[in-house]
Structures are given as C-alpha cells and as structure tokens.
mmCIF file of C-alpha atoms in Angstrom:
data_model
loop_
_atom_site.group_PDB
_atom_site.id
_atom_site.type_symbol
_atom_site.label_atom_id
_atom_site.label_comp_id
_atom_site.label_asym_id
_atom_site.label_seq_id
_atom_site.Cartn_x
_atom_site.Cartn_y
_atom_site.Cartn_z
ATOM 1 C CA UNK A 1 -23.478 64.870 60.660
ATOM 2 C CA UNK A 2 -23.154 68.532 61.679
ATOM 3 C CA UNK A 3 -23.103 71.100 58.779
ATOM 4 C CA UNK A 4 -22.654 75.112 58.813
ATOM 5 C CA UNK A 5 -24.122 77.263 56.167
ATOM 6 C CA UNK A 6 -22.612 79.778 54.403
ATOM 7 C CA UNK A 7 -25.023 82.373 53.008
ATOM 8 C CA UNK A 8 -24.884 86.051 51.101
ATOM 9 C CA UNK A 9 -28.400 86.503 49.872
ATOM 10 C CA UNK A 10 -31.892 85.049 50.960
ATOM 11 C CA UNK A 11 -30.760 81.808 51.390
ATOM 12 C CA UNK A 12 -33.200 79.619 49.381
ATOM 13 C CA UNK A 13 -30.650 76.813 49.579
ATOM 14 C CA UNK A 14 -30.342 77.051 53.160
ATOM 15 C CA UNK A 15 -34.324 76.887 53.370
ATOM 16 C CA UNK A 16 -34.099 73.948 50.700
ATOM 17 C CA UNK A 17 -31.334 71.940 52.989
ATOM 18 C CA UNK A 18 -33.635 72.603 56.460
ATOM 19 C CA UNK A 19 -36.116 70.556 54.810
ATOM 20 C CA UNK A 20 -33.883 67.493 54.733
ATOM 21 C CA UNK A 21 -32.709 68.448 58.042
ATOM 22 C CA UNK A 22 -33.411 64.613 59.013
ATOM 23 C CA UNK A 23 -30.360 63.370 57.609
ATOM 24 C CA UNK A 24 -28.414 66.236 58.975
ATOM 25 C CA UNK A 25 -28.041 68.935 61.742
ATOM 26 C CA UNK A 26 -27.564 72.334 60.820
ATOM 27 C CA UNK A 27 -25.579 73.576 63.866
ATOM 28 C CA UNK A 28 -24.495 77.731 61.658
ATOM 29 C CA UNK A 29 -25.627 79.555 59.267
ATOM 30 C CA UNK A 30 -23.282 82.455 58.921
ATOM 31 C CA UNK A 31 -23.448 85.135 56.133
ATOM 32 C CA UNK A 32 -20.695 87.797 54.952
ATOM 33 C CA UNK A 33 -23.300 90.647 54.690
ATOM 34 C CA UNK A 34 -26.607 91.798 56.150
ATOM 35 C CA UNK A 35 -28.802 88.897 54.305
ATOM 36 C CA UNK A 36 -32.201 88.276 54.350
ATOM 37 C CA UNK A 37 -31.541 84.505 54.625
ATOM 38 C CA UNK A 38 -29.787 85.172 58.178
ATOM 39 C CA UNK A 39 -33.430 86.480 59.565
ATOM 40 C CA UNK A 40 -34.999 82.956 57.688
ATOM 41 C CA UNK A 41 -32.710 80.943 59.570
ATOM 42 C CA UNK A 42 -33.264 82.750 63.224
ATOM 43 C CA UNK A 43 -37.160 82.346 62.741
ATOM 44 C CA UNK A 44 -36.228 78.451 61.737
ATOM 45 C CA UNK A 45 -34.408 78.414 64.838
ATOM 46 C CA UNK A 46 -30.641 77.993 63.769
ATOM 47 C CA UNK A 47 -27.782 79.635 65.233
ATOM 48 C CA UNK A 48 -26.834 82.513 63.296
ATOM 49 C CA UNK A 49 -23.757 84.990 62.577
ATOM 50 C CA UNK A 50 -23.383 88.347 60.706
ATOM 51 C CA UNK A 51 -19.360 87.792 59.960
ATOM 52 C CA UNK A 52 -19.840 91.331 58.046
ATOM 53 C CA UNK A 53 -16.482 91.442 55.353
ATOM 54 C CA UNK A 54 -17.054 95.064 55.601
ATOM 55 C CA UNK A 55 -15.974 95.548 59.487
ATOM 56 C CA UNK A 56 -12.573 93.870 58.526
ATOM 57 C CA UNK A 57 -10.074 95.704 57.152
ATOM 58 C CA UNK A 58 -8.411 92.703 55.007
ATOM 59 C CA UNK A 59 -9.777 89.069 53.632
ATOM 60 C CA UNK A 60 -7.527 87.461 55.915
ATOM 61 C CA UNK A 61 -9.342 89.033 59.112
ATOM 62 C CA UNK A 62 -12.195 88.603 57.692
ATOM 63 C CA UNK A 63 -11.767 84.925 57.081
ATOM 64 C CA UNK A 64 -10.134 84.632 60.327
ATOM 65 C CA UNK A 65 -13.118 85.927 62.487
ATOM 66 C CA UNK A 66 -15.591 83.492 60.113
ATOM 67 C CA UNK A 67 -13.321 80.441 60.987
ATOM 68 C CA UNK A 68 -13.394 81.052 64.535
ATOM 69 C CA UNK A 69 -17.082 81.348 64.460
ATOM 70 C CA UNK A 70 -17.374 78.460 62.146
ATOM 71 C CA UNK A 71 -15.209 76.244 64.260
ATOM 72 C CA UNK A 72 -16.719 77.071 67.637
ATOM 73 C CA UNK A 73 -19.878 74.835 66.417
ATOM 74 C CA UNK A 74 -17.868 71.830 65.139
ATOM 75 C CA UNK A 75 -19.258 71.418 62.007
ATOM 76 C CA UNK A 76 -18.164 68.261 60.010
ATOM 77 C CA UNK A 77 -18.835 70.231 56.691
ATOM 78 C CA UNK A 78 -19.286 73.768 55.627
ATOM 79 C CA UNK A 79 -22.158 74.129 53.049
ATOM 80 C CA UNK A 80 -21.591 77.231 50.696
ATOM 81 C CA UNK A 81 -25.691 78.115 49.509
ATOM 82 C CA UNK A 82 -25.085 81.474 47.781
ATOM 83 C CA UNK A 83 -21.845 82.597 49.389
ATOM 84 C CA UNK A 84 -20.545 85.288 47.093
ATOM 85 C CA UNK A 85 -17.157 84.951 48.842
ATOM 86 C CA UNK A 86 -13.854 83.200 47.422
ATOM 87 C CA UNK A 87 -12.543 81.784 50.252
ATOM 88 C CA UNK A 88 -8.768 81.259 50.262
ATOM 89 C CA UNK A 89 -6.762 78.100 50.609
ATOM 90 C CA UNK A 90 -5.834 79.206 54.438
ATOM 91 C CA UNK A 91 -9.433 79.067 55.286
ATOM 92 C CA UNK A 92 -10.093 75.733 53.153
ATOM 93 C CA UNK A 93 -7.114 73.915 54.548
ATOM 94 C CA UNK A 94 -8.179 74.285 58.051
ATOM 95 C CA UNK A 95 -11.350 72.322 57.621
ATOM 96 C CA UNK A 96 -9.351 69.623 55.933
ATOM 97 C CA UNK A 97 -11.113 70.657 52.328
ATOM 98 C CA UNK A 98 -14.704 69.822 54.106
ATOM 99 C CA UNK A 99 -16.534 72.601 52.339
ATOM 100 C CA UNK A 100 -19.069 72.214 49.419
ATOM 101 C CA UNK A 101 -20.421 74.779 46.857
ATOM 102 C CA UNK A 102 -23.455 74.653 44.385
ATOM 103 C CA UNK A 103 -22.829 76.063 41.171
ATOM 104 C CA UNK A 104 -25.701 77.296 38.237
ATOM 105 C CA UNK A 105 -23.297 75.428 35.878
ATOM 106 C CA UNK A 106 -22.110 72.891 33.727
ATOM 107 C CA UNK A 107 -18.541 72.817 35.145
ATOM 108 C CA UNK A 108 -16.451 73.522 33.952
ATOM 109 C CA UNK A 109 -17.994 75.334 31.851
ATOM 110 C CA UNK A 110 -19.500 78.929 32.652
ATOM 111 C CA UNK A 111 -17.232 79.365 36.138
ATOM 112 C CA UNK A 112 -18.075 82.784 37.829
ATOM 113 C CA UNK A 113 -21.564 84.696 37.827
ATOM 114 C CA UNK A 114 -24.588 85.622 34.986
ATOM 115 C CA UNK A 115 -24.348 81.719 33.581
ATOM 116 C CA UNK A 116 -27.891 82.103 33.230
ATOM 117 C CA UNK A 117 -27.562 84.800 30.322
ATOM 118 C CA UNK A 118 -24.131 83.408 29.400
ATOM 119 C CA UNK A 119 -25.902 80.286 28.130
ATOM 120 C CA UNK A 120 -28.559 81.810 26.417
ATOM 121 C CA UNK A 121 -25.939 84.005 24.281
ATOM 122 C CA UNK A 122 -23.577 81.318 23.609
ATOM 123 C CA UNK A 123 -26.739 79.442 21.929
ATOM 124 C CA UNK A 124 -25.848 76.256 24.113
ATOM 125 C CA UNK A 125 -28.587 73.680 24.196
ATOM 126 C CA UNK A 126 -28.280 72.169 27.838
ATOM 127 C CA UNK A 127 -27.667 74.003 31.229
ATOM 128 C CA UNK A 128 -27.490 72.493 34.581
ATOM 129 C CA UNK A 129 -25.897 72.495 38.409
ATOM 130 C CA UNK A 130 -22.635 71.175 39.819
ATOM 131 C CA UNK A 131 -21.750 70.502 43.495
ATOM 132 C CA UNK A 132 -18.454 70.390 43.871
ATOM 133 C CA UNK A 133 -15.859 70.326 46.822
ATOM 134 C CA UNK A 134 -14.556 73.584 46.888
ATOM 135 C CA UNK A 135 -10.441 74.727 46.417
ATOM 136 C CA UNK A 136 -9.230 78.008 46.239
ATOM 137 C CA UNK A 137 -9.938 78.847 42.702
ATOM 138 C CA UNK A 138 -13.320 80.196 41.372
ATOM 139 C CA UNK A 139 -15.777 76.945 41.343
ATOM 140 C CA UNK A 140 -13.309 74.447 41.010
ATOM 141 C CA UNK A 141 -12.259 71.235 42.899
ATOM 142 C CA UNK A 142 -13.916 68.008 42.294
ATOM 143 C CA UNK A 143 -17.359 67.018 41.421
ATOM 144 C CA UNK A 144 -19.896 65.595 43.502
ATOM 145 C CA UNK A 145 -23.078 65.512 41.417
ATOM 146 C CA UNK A 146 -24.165 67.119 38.333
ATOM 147 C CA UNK A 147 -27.127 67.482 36.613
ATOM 148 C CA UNK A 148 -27.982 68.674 33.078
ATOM 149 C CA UNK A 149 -31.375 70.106 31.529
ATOM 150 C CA UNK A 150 -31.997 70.668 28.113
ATOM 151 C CA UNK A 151 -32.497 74.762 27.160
ATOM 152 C CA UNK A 152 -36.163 75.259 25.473
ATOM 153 C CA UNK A 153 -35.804 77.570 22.407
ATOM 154 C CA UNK A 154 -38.387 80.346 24.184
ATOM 155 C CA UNK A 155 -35.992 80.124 27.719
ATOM 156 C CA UNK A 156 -35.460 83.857 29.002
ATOM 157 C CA UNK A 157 -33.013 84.217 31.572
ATOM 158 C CA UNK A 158 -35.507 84.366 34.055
ATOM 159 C CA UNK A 159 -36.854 81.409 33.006
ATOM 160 C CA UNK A 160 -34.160 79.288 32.834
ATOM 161 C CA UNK A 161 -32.595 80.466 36.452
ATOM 162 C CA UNK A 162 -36.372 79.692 37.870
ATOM 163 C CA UNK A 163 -35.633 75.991 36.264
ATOM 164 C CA UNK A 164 -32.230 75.969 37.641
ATOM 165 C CA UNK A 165 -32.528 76.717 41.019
ATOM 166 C CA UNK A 166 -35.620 74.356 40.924
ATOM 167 C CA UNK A 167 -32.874 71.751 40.580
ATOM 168 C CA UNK A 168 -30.464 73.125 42.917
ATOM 169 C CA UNK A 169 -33.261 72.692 45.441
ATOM 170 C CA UNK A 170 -33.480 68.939 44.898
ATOM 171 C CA UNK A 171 -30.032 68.216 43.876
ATOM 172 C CA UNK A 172 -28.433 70.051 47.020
ATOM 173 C CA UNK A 173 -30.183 68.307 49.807
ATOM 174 C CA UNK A 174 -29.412 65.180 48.269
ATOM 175 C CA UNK A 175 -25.908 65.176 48.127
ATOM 176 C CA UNK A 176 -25.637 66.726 51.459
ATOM 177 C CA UNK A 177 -27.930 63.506 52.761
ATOM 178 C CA UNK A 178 -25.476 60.721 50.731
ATOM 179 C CA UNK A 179 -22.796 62.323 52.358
ATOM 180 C CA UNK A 180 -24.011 62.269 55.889
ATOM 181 C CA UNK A 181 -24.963 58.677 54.733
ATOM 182 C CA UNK A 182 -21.556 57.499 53.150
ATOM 183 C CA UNK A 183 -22.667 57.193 50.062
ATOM 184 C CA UNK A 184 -20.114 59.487 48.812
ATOM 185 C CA UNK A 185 -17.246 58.422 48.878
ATOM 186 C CA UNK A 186 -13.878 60.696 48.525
ATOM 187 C CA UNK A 187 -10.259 59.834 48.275
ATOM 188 C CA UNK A 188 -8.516 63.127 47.476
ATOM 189 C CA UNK A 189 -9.550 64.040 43.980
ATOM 190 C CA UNK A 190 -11.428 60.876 43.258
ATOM 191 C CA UNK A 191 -15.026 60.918 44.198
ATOM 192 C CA UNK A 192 -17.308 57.682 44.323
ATOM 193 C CA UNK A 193 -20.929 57.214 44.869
ATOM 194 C CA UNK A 194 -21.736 53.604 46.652
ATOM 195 C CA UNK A 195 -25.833 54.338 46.961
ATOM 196 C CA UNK A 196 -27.363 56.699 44.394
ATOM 197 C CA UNK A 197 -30.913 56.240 45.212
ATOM 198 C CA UNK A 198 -31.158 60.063 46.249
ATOM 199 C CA UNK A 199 -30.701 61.497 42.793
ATOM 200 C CA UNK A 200 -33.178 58.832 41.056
ATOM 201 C CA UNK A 201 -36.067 60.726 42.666
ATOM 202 C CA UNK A 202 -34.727 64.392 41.054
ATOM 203 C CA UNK A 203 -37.363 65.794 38.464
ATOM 204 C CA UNK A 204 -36.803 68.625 35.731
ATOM 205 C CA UNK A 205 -33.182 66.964 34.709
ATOM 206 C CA UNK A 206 -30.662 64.415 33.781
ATOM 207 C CA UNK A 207 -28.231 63.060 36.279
ATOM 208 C CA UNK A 208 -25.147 63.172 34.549
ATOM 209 C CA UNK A 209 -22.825 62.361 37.658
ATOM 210 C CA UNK A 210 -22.739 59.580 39.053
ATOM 211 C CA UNK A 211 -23.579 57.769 36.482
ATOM 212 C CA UNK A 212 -26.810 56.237 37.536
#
C-alpha cells in the first residue's frame, strides 16, 4: 500500500509512520509551508514537495497544484500528520474519500486546535486521539480508532500534549498498518475492524474503538 503524507510542522507523525514503513510505502510527503518535517523526510530519503498555500492566490489553486502533485505518485491513501489545512470536498472527492487525519481529541468532542488547554479548563477527566477518515468539515467523518487516557490532577498542558502525542505515535502507525492489512474494514460510514491485534500492544491508554 502506497501512502502520501501531508505535513505543516516538524512532522513527528511522519517520522513515527517511517518507522512502520514495513507494512507500507511512503511514496510523498508534501507540506503547505516551509516545514521542518519536509528536510526530515529528504534526509529519510522520501520524495518531497513544498506545495507553498502562499504562492497561490486562492484555496482552490492551491489545492489544485497539491492534487496534481499528490496524484502523480499514486498514492492509495493520503495521511494528514499535522496538516493545518482544511481541505475541501473537491480535493477529498477526487481521492474517493482515501485521506486520514489524527486528531489530539476525544471526537467529537474538542474539534479544532488548543484541546490540550481546552481540557484542562473544562476540568474533564480523560483526553485522548481519534483517527478518523477525513470530510470537508473541521475533524469530522468517521472513526477509525480512538483511544482515551485518564487526565492526572497535576497535568499542565505541556504535560498532557507530551502524553498525547506519545499515543498518537503508537496509535497512528497502527491503523495505517491494519489498513494496508485489511483489517479495517469500510463501507461508507460504517467502519469495521476484522484483526485488532495492532492496538493490543498500545501503552499509556485505553482503546476505546474498536472495541477490543
């Protein structure tokens, strides 16, 4: 299974996925803006792109130019790892609703950015991380996996994003492996694991979909 990565930042999910890279081939990663994760990726020795949204005068050209690149490499999936873009249905449509996100959530709840601190001042006890196919709304579309920790009473922010993205790290790659797999199984909105044995070896958190 080929995938292409979508990056904005340093790309610690990218780096995360390349070390599962047995179960899948990373043929792009492609970023919106300058990103440090773009210079990772060359020295890992992945094709890169700088699709820069600020050398296109509207979304649409923007998202044009990324989809050519994109489709150039034939990707079966598109893998959003800290992609700070919304892309539109246009662009979603035309790889058949193949493109997955990572979230810092509980979706639903806490859609959109700062969950981390969002949390904390809503007093909630449990945080966690949804993957999710992506539609054209803000982190929306169907779940793929999600997993829950519980929120220690002396959590700061940047304690509880460093727990987080500790989970994103394991809970990423293996969803991205069951699917190249087929142990995810998806029939419009209705998604079905047949294998779970990825997510039993996750640490730091709860699977609380699939049920395991």
């Amino acid at each position: 299974m080929k995938i292409a990565i979508l990056i904005s930042g340093r790309g610690s999910n990218m780096a995360a996925l390349a070390e599962c890279e047995e179960r899948f081939d990373i043929c792009l990663v492609a970023a919106d803006r300058a990103a440090a994760g773009l210079d990772s990726a060359a020295q890992k020795g992945y094709k890169t792109a700088l699709i820069d949204r600020k050398n296109y005068l509207t979304k649409t050209e923007h998202e044009e130019a990324l989809a050519t690149e994109i489709a150039a490499h034939d990707p079966d999936w598109i893998i959003l790892a800290g992609y700070m873009s919304v892309l539109s249905e246009t662009f979603i449509n035309r790889f058949n609703g193949r493109v997955v996100n990572i979230h810092p959530s509980l979706l639903p709840d806490y859609k959109g950015l700062n969950t981390h601190a969002r949390v904390l001042a809503d007093k909630q006890t449990h945080h966690g991380v949804s993957v999710h196919l992506v539609t054209a709304a803000l982190d929306d579309g169907p779940l793929l996996a999600q997993i829950k920790l519980a929120i220690d009473q002396n959590d700061t922010e940047t304690s509880l994003a460093q727990r987080v993205l500790e989970l994103e790290h394991q809970l990423y790659p293996a969803v991205i492996a069951a699917l190249s797999e087929g142990a995810v199984l998806i029939d419009g909105k209705n998604v079905r694991w047949s294998a779970t044995e990825r997510l039993r070896t996750i640490t730091g958190g709860v699977v609380c979909f699939p049920q395991l």
